[in-house]
Structures are given as C-alpha cells and as structure tokens.
mmCIF file of C-alpha atoms and ligand atoms in Angstrom:
data_model
loop_
_atom_site.group_PDB
_atom_site.id
_atom_site.type_symbol
_atom_site.label_atom_id
_atom_site.label_comp_id
_atom_site.label_asym_id
_atom_site.label_seq_id
_atom_site.Cartn_x
_atom_site.Cartn_y
_atom_site.Cartn_z
ATOM 1 C CA MET A 1 102.098 90.085 75.606
ATOM 2 C CA LYS A 2 100.663 90.803 78.955
ATOM 3 C CA ARG A 3 97.559 92.835 79.043
ATOM 4 C CA ILE A 4 97.279 95.785 81.571
ATOM 5 C CA VAL A 5 93.937 97.295 82.345
ATOM 6 C CA ILE A 6 94.193 100.802 84.064
ATOM 7 C CA LEU A 7 91.600 102.255 86.264
ATOM 8 C CA ILE A 8 91.429 105.950 86.751
ATOM 9 C CA SER A 9 89.083 108.787 88.203
ATOM 10 C CA GLY A 10 90.667 111.884 86.946
ATOM 11 C CA ARG A 11 93.608 113.757 85.515
ATOM 12 C CA GLY A 12 95.629 110.566 84.649
ATOM 13 C CA SER A 13 99.187 111.805 84.863
ATOM 14 C CA ASN A 14 100.309 108.212 86.239
ATOM 15 C CA LEU A 15 98.386 106.642 83.325
ATOM 16 C CA ARG A 16 100.434 108.757 80.867
ATOM 17 C CA SER A 17 103.794 107.924 82.529
ATOM 18 C CA ILE A 18 102.730 104.297 82.269
ATOM 19 C CA VAL A 19 101.768 104.394 78.689
ATOM 20 C CA GLU A 20 104.965 106.351 77.801
ATOM 21 C CA ALA A 21 107.110 103.855 79.553
ATOM 22 C CA CYS A 22 105.412 100.828 78.086
ATOM 23 C CA ARG A 23 106.005 102.145 74.764
ATOM 24 C CA ALA A 24 109.571 103.562 74.987
ATOM 25 C CA GLU A 25 110.773 100.516 77.077
ATOM 26 C CA ALA A 26 109.031 97.999 74.810
ATOM 27 C CA TRP A 27 107.628 96.132 77.784
ATOM 28 C CA PRO A 28 106.177 92.657 77.129
ATOM 29 C CA ALA A 29 102.647 94.129 77.714
ATOM 30 C CA ARG A 30 100.240 96.469 76.198
ATOM 31 C CA ILE A 31 97.581 98.800 77.809
ATOM 32 C CA ALA A 32 94.357 96.892 77.002
ATOM 33 C CA ALA A 33 91.918 99.388 78.265
ATOM 34 C CA VAL A 34 91.545 102.384 80.529
ATOM 35 C CA ILE A 35 88.269 102.438 82.546
ATOM 36 C CA SER A 36 86.956 105.482 84.614
ATOM 37 C CA ASN A 37 84.240 105.930 87.123
ATOM 38 C CA ARG A 38 83.922 109.415 86.240
ATOM 39 C CA PRO A 39 82.880 110.283 82.535
ATOM 40 C CA ASP A 40 84.776 113.652 82.789
ATOM 41 C CA ALA A 41 88.164 112.143 83.666
ATOM 42 C CA ALA A 42 90.807 113.863 81.611
ATOM 43 C CA GLY A 43 92.795 110.606 81.500
ATOM 44 C CA LEU A 44 90.092 109.256 79.161
ATOM 45 C CA ASP A 45 90.750 111.838 76.453
ATOM 46 C CA PHE A 46 94.509 111.069 76.576
ATOM 47 C CA ALA A 47 93.822 107.354 76.301
ATOM 48 C CA ALA A 48 91.589 107.793 73.404
ATOM 49 C CA ARG A 49 94.129 109.895 71.600
ATOM 50 C CA GLU A 50 96.664 107.077 72.141
ATOM 51 C CA GLY A 51 94.140 104.718 70.518
ATOM 52 C CA ILE A 52 93.483 102.810 73.803
ATOM 53 C CA ALA A 53 90.113 101.366 74.387
ATOM 54 C CA THR A 54 88.179 103.286 77.089
ATOM 55 C CA GLU A 55 85.142 102.574 79.060
ATOM 56 C CA VAL A 56 83.312 104.328 81.887
ATOM 57 C CA VAL A 57 81.417 102.679 84.708
ATOM 58 C CA ASP A 58 79.696 105.583 86.452
ATOM 59 C CA HIS A 59 79.526 104.817 90.134
ATOM 60 C CA ARG A 60 76.576 107.315 90.457
ATOM 61 C CA GLY A 61 74.426 104.779 88.571
ATOM 62 C CA PHE A 62 74.627 102.217 91.227
ATOM 63 C CA ALA A 63 72.871 102.352 94.671
ATOM 64 C CA GLU A 64 75.107 99.873 96.243
ATOM 65 C CA ARG A 65 78.898 99.243 96.106
ATOM 66 C CA ALA A 66 78.527 95.735 95.436
ATOM 67 C CA ALA A 67 76.459 96.469 92.203
ATOM 68 C CA PHE A 68 79.049 99.034 91.083
ATOM 69 C CA ASP A 69 82.001 96.535 91.898
ATOM 70 C CA ALA A 70 80.271 93.879 89.793
ATOM 71 C CA ALA A 71 79.708 96.035 86.879
ATOM 72 C CA LEU A 72 83.332 97.324 87.122
ATOM 73 C CA ALA A 73 84.588 93.597 87.306
ATOM 74 C CA GLN A 74 82.709 92.870 84.177
ATOM 75 C CA ALA A 75 84.174 95.838 82.224
ATOM 76 C CA VAL A 76 87.626 95.015 83.365
ATOM 77 C CA ASP A 77 87.177 91.216 82.515
ATOM 78 C CA ARG A 78 86.053 92.111 79.019
ATOM 79 C CA HIS A 79 89.815 93.157 78.431
ATOM 80 C CA ALA A 80 91.241 89.857 79.974
ATOM 81 C CA PRO A 81 93.780 91.614 81.996
ATOM 82 C CA ASP A 82 96.852 89.946 83.486
ATOM 83 C CA VAL A 83 97.410 93.200 85.503
ATOM 84 C CA VAL A 84 94.904 95.597 86.944
ATOM 85 C CA ALA A 85 96.620 99.021 87.793
ATOM 86 C CA LEU A 86 94.771 101.687 89.819
ATOM 87 C CA ALA A 87 96.025 105.045 88.891
ATOM 88 C CA GLY A 88 94.336 107.798 90.762
ATOM 89 C CA PHE A 89 91.174 105.609 90.943
ATOM 90 C CA MET A 90 89.184 107.237 93.792
ATOM 91 C CA ARG A 91 86.556 104.497 94.786
ATOM 92 C CA ILE A 92 87.111 102.075 97.460
ATOM 93 C CA LEU A 93 86.919 98.462 96.031
ATOM 94 C CA GLY A 94 85.234 95.760 97.998
ATOM 95 C CA ALA A 95 86.665 92.458 99.114
ATOM 96 C CA ALA A 96 85.044 90.463 96.194
ATOM 97 C CA PHE A 97 86.548 92.627 93.558
ATOM 98 C CA VAL A 98 90.055 92.693 95.151
ATOM 99 C CA ALA A 99 89.925 88.957 95.773
ATOM 100 C CA ARG A 100 89.014 88.471 92.059
ATOM 101 C CA TYR A 101 92.503 89.965 90.969
ATOM 102 C CA ALA A 102 94.611 88.864 93.969
ATOM 103 C CA GLY A 103 98.249 89.136 93.232
ATOM 104 C CA ARG A 104 97.817 91.063 89.880
ATOM 105 C CA ILE A 105 95.926 94.264 91.157
ATOM 106 C CA VAL A 106 98.343 97.273 92.205
ATOM 107 C CA ASN A 107 97.898 100.735 93.205
ATOM 108 C CA VAL A 108 100.130 103.927 93.689
ATOM 109 C CA HIS A 109 99.575 105.977 97.050
ATOM 110 C CA PRO A 110 101.264 109.307 97.439
ATOM 111 C CA SER A 111 102.940 108.486 100.977
ATOM 112 C CA LEU A 112 105.300 106.101 102.396
ATOM 113 C CA LEU A 113 102.875 103.385 103.600
ATOM 114 C CA PRO A 114 101.800 102.334 105.989
ATOM 115 C CA ALA A 115 102.020 105.857 107.089
ATOM 116 C CA PHE A 116 99.434 108.230 106.054
ATOM 117 C CA PRO A 117 97.053 105.967 104.187
ATOM 118 C CA GLY A 118 93.805 107.560 102.703
ATOM 119 C CA LEU A 119 92.941 111.068 101.555
ATOM 120 C CA ASP A 120 94.419 114.424 102.249
ATOM 121 C CA THR A 121 97.805 112.840 102.553
ATOM 122 C CA HIS A 122 100.324 115.679 101.909
ATOM 123 C CA ARG A 123 98.624 118.138 104.414
ATOM 124 C CA ARG A 124 98.623 115.535 107.133
ATOM 125 C CA VAL A 125 102.463 114.919 106.565
ATOM 126 C CA ILE A 126 103.278 118.517 106.776
ATOM 127 C CA GLU A 127 101.068 118.951 109.842
ATOM 128 C CA ALA A 128 102.936 115.872 111.481
ATOM 129 C CA GLY A 129 106.284 117.789 110.976
ATOM 130 C CA CYS A 130 107.485 114.847 108.756
ATOM 131 C CA LYS A 131 110.965 115.779 107.156
ATOM 132 C CA LEU A 132 110.449 112.830 104.684
ATOM 133 C CA ALA A 133 107.614 111.845 102.239
ATOM 134 C CA GLY A 134 107.255 109.779 99.194
ATOM 135 C CA ALA A 135 105.221 107.428 97.246
ATOM 136 C CA THR A 136 104.401 103.636 97.323
ATOM 137 C CA VAL A 137 103.371 101.109 94.909
ATOM 138 C CA HIS A 138 101.745 98.162 96.469
ATOM 139 C CA PHE A 139 99.614 95.195 95.732
ATOM 140 C CA VAL A 140 96.006 95.859 96.549
ATOM 141 C CA THR A 141 94.185 94.020 99.333
ATOM 142 C CA SER A 142 90.921 94.514 101.010
ATOM 143 C CA ASP A 143 92.731 96.437 103.650
ATOM 144 C CA LEU A 144 92.717 100.056 102.151
ATOM 145 C CA ASP A 145 96.282 101.360 101.232
ATOM 146 C CA HIS A 146 97.990 98.495 103.049
ATOM 147 C CA GLY A 147 98.925 95.799 100.619
ATOM 148 C CA PRO A 148 102.420 94.251 100.266
ATOM 149 C CA ILE A 149 104.809 97.045 99.161
ATOM 150 C CA ILE A 150 106.528 96.601 95.966
ATOM 151 C CA ALA A 151 108.510 99.907 95.773
ATOM 152 C CA GLN A 152 108.927 103.227 97.426
ATOM 153 C CA ALA A 153 110.427 106.509 96.491
ATOM 154 C CA VAL A 154 111.274 109.218 99.007
ATOM 155 C CA VAL A 155 111.404 112.990 98.794
ATOM 156 C CA PRO A 156 112.180 115.567 101.311
ATOM 157 C CA VAL A 157 109.599 117.854 102.968
ATOM 158 C CA LEU A 158 110.985 121.387 102.771
ATOM 159 C CA ALA A 159 110.335 124.000 105.474
ATOM 160 C CA ASP A 160 108.095 126.236 103.193
ATOM 161 C CA ASP A 161 106.158 123.275 101.490
ATOM 162 C CA ASP A 162 102.432 123.571 101.411
ATOM 163 C CA ALA A 163 100.330 120.638 100.291
ATOM 164 C CA ALA A 164 100.328 121.556 96.674
ATOM 165 C CA ALA A 165 104.150 121.782 96.576
ATOM 166 C CA LEU A 166 104.684 118.553 98.407
ATOM 167 C CA ALA A 167 102.207 116.833 96.245
ATOM 168 C CA ALA A 168 104.034 117.971 93.020
ATOM 169 C CA ARG A 169 107.318 116.797 94.316
ATOM 170 C CA VAL A 170 105.855 113.372 95.269
ATOM 171 C CA LEU A 171 103.948 113.112 91.883
ATOM 172 C CA ALA A 172 107.094 113.492 89.856
ATOM 173 C CA ARG A 173 108.513 110.431 91.714
ATOM 174 C CA GLU A 174 105.304 108.505 91.132
ATOM 175 C CA HIS A 175 105.864 108.982 87.489
ATOM 176 C CA VAL A 176 109.042 107.050 87.663
ATOM 177 C CA LEU A 177 108.171 104.548 90.366
ATOM 178 C CA TYR A 178 104.805 103.298 89.050
ATOM 179 C CA PRO A 179 106.140 102.441 85.536
ATOM 180 C CA LEU A 180 109.118 100.719 87.042
ATOM 181 C CA ALA A 181 106.924 98.571 89.511
ATOM 182 C CA LEU A 182 104.655 97.614 86.808
ATOM 183 C CA ARG A 183 107.354 96.725 84.368
ATOM 184 C CA TRP A 184 108.697 94.208 87.122
ATOM 185 C CA LEU A 185 105.164 92.829 87.400
ATOM 186 C CA VAL A 186 104.727 92.148 83.567
ATOM 187 C CA GLU A 187 108.301 90.913 83.476
ATOM 188 C CA ASP A 188 107.600 88.483 86.179
ATOM 189 C CA ALA A 189 110.327 89.994 88.234
ATOM 190 C CA LEU A 190 108.480 90.112 91.538
ATOM 191 C CA ARG A 191 108.131 87.495 94.214
ATOM 192 C CA LEU A 192 105.362 87.766 96.992
ATOM 193 C CA GLU A 193 106.022 85.678 99.964
ATOM 194 C CA HIS A 194 104.610 86.148 103.395
ATOM 195 C CA GLY A 195 103.357 89.618 102.565
ATOM 196 C CA ILE A 196 106.887 90.589 101.535
ATOM 197 C CA VAL A 197 107.783 91.512 97.862
ATOM 198 C CA THR A 198 111.098 90.864 96.530
ATOM 199 C CA GLN A 199 112.636 91.937 93.116
ATOM 200 C CA THR A 200 113.987 88.635 91.800
ATOM 201 C CA ARG A 201 116.807 90.460 89.898
ATOM 202 C CA GLY A 202 117.877 92.375 93.083
ATOM 203 C CA GLU A 203 117.090 95.698 91.515
ATOM 204 C CA PRO A 204 116.522 98.331 94.377
ATOM 205 C CA GLN A 205 112.956 98.670 95.399
ATOM 206 C CA LEU A 206 113.767 101.948 97.114
ATOM 207 C CA LEU A 207 114.245 105.210 94.974
ATOM 208 C CA LEU A 208 116.221 107.724 96.768
HETATM 209 C C1 LIG B 1 98.336 110.504 92.498
HETATM 210 O O1 LIG B 1 98.859 111.322 93.460
HETATM 211 C C2 LIG B 1 98.108 109.036 93.024
HETATM 212 O O2 LIG B 1 99.113 108.731 94.033
HETATM 213 C C3 LIG B 1 96.785 109.114 93.951
HETATM 214 O O3 LIG B 1 95.994 110.015 93.032
HETATM 215 C C4 LIG B 1 96.703 110.834 92.264
HETATM 216 C C5 LIG B 1 96.353 110.607 90.927
HETATM 217 O O4 LIG B 1 97.060 111.541 90.032
HETATM 218 N N1 LIG B 1 96.367 107.870 94.249
HETATM 219 P P1 LIG B 1 96.838 111.216 88.321
HETATM 220 O O5 LIG B 1 95.414 111.016 88.109
HETATM 221 O O6 LIG B 1 97.649 110.032 88.076
HETATM 222 O O7 LIG B 1 97.404 112.524 87.757
#
C-alpha cells in the first residue's frame, strides 16, 4: 500500500474528492495524513472525521521560510509518504523541500498551465478574454506552478462568467482530475521523461 500525505490550507474540497475516490476505487494506497499550515483549515475537520491523522505546522510560528519548510518536512516524513499531494496548499515551498520529494510531489492548479500561474487565476482568465479555462495536475518543481504536466481538464468560459462562477466550474473538474492523476501515480502508471509525463496505459491525460 502506498502512503499519501496531503497538504492543505483551507476548505479541502480536493482533499475530500481524493479521500472518497481512494476508498471507492480501492486504490493500492491510503491517505496517511493531512497536514495544514493553518489551524482553522476546514479540511482538517473532514480528515479527522474520516479517521485520518492530522497535523498543523503553522507558518506564523516561523520567522524564515527555510525553518517552516524544515518543520513541515519533518511532519511529512513522520508519515513516510510515497506521494505528497498539495491540495489548496497556499505556501510557496523552497527548493530544498521540493527536491526532497522530487518525482513524488504533485499539485493541482486551477488553470491550463503554463498559462495563468499564481493567484487570482479566474479573474485574470476572464480579463484576458479567454474562451477556454481549466485545471492542471503537475509534478511540483521549484519553478512555481510550472512542473511537468500530468493531466489537464478544460471548461468553457461563458460570456456572463464572473470569477466565482468560473472557479466553481473549474473546481468541479479538479475533483475528477486530481483523483485520476493521483491514482495513476500510486498505480505506477506514469512515466516522466525530459519533462514530459506519459500515462503508460495510454489513458487520456486530457479531460474534455
Ligand atoms: C483549488 O482551486 C486548487 O486548484 C487551488 O486552491 C483551491 C483549493 O480548494 N490550488 P480546496 O481547498 O481543495 O477546496
């Protein structure tokens, strides 16, 4: 059984979709722990109700990012993860942290990367007049929101969308895309070569 540690900062709707898919689809994996940098993250309550180990490493207790990263790595390592999944984790992780989990740390971002990395994605998509938006699951590298792409899902941008409406449409696809990509990872069904990720069974890495 592979062990997945999930890092969150808030609501935890992606966390929920991963926990539910792992159980419903009987992945060869279990969620070993959920770790938050915010003690008030709603996702912690969900995890606790599910009987999953939870920890808080509050970034406000650390003057420097490197010290926070080191404490976070200690907490993560206590659960001996095969996979580290960022699910709405809102702190930038330093190069040393990312290197420690190279090839087994993944993230979901609510845009079609490499377009629109960073925050406030949906407003920027609408202001750019994009007709297409979506979500990306990628391996994490020290280049923020730019690691090798595992899978993407697309949605239309509608004429009367505001950022909240578009975010909701994208989030619904994240809830399908992220569990799918994680399942491939725990099933060893991904190959990463020269920055390109291939699904080794030929399953579509684009959800339309
Ligand atoms: C998601 O839109 C995710 O793509 C982004 O932050 C949001 C987290 O939502 N990184 P939730 O906490 O999973 O509900």
